[in-house]
Amino acid sequence: MNITGNLRKMSSVYDKPIQYSLVLRDVLEMMEPVPLNELVGREISIRFENAIHCVETGKKIKKSFGEGLSYDAWLTSPQASPSITRPELSRIHEGIAIRDYEWEMEHHNQPHIVYLTRTSDIKVGVTRATNVPTRWIDQGAVEAIILAETPYRQLAGLIEVSLKDHFPDKTHWQNMLRNVFMNTTPMIQAKDKALNVLPAEFEDFISDNDEVTEILYPVIQYPVKVRSMKLDNEPEIQGKLMGIRGQYLMFENGAVINIRSHAGYRVTLSY
């Protein structure tokens, strides 16, 4: 079967294992998602059709910025606002918007959580409360625990910043895809460590939810070595699909492709 469309980040449903779908658009028009779990263990091909369309405006572009934006959109879109990657910069709870008042009110002036996840190391992060557990799945975490719950984004970002000297905030994606763990501390102990170093000013926001969410991915075999592939350089990626984790498809030869980073790329999926 051949299906052509513009890529978006894969959607996921929490199950054991996670149920993935490939999300496609016909430029901007929605298409039927393609269930991916049933393709694990099968030969597939992803062919670049030499076109990229901005995920916000739909216009054809030569290069994407952020996650599928044209340069102009990247400069103005709230989806590329500095407060996306640095939550502590958000001030919408004060009525001050960085780029788009209504968007930031909807997405940032609402409950957020600070969490720990185990990807390869144990890292600290921030997300909207409504984005759990999707955020953890997107980063390829196998375990997650909530540290704090806040009424708006900036406060969660400030808590995260206060913990960065004790926990990384970035995922070592190669180790994550190899299923190699640099820190095997139990998550509840990691939470205790975080709370012990948390500044007193944030104590009112500590979560008493100590549940550890375990996440299982549809993977037949993890690679020993990882080779990241970009459709700009290799316009057709084919082989046996060995697994899906985070936003990556993993093939039997160790090749991996980050679907999210190819948002807006027009491709043909064959299987």
PDB file of N, CA and C in Angstrom, residues 33 64 93 110 113 150 196 208 241 269:
ATOM      1  N   PRO A  33      -5.204   8.750   9.953  1.00  0.00           N
ATOM      2  CA  PRO A  33      -3.942   8.280  10.536  1.00  0.00           C
ATOM      3  C   PRO A  33      -3.652   6.829  10.135  1.00  0.00           C
ATOM      4  N   SER A  64      12.756  23.923   6.675  1.00  0.00           N
ATOM      5  CA  SER A  64      11.843  24.150   7.794  1.00  0.00           C
ATOM      6  C   SER A  64      12.620  24.616   9.021  1.00  0.00           C
ATOM      7  N   HIS A  93       0.495  34.749  32.740  1.00  0.00           N
ATOM      8  CA  HIS A  93      -0.313  34.807  33.961  1.00  0.00           C
ATOM      9  C   HIS A  93      -0.399  36.238  34.505  1.00  0.00           C
ATOM     10  N   GLN A 110      -2.393  27.821  32.414  1.00  0.00           N
ATOM     11  CA  GLN A 110      -3.194  26.677  32.854  1.00  0.00           C
ATOM     12  C   GLN A 110      -2.288  25.755  33.653  1.00  0.00           C
ATOM     13  N   ILE A 113       2.801  20.670  35.149  1.00  0.00           N
ATOM     14  CA  ILE A 113       3.485  19.788  36.093  1.00  0.00           C
ATOM     15  C   ILE A 113       4.983  19.818  35.841  1.00  0.00           C
ATOM     16  N   THR A 150       1.622  23.108  39.283  1.00  0.00           N
ATOM     17  CA  THR A 150       1.561  24.559  39.391  1.00  0.00           C
ATOM     18  C   THR A 150       0.381  25.107  38.597  1.00  0.00           C
ATOM     19  N   ASN A 196      14.405  17.155  48.262  1.00  0.00           N
ATOM     20  CA  ASN A 196      15.356  17.565  49.300  1.00  0.00           C
ATOM     21  C   ASN A 196      16.144  18.807  48.905  1.00  0.00           C
ATOM     22  N   ASP A 208       1.824  15.128  46.018  1.00  0.00           N
ATOM     23  CA  ASP A 208       1.886  13.925  46.859  1.00  0.00           C
ATOM     24  C   ASP A 208       1.573  12.672  46.056  1.00  0.00           C
ATOM     25  N   LEU A 241      11.074  -2.524   9.876  1.00  0.00           N
ATOM     26  CA  LEU A 241      10.812  -1.676  11.033  1.00  0.00           C
ATOM     27  C   LEU A 241      10.920  -2.518  12.294  1.00  0.00           C
ATOM     28  N   LEU A 269       4.577   6.751   2.127  1.00  0.00           N
ATOM     29  CA  LEU A 269       4.796   5.564   2.955  1.00  0.00           C
ATOM     30  C   LEU A 269       4.338   4.348   2.183  1.00  0.00           C
TER      31      LEU A 269
END
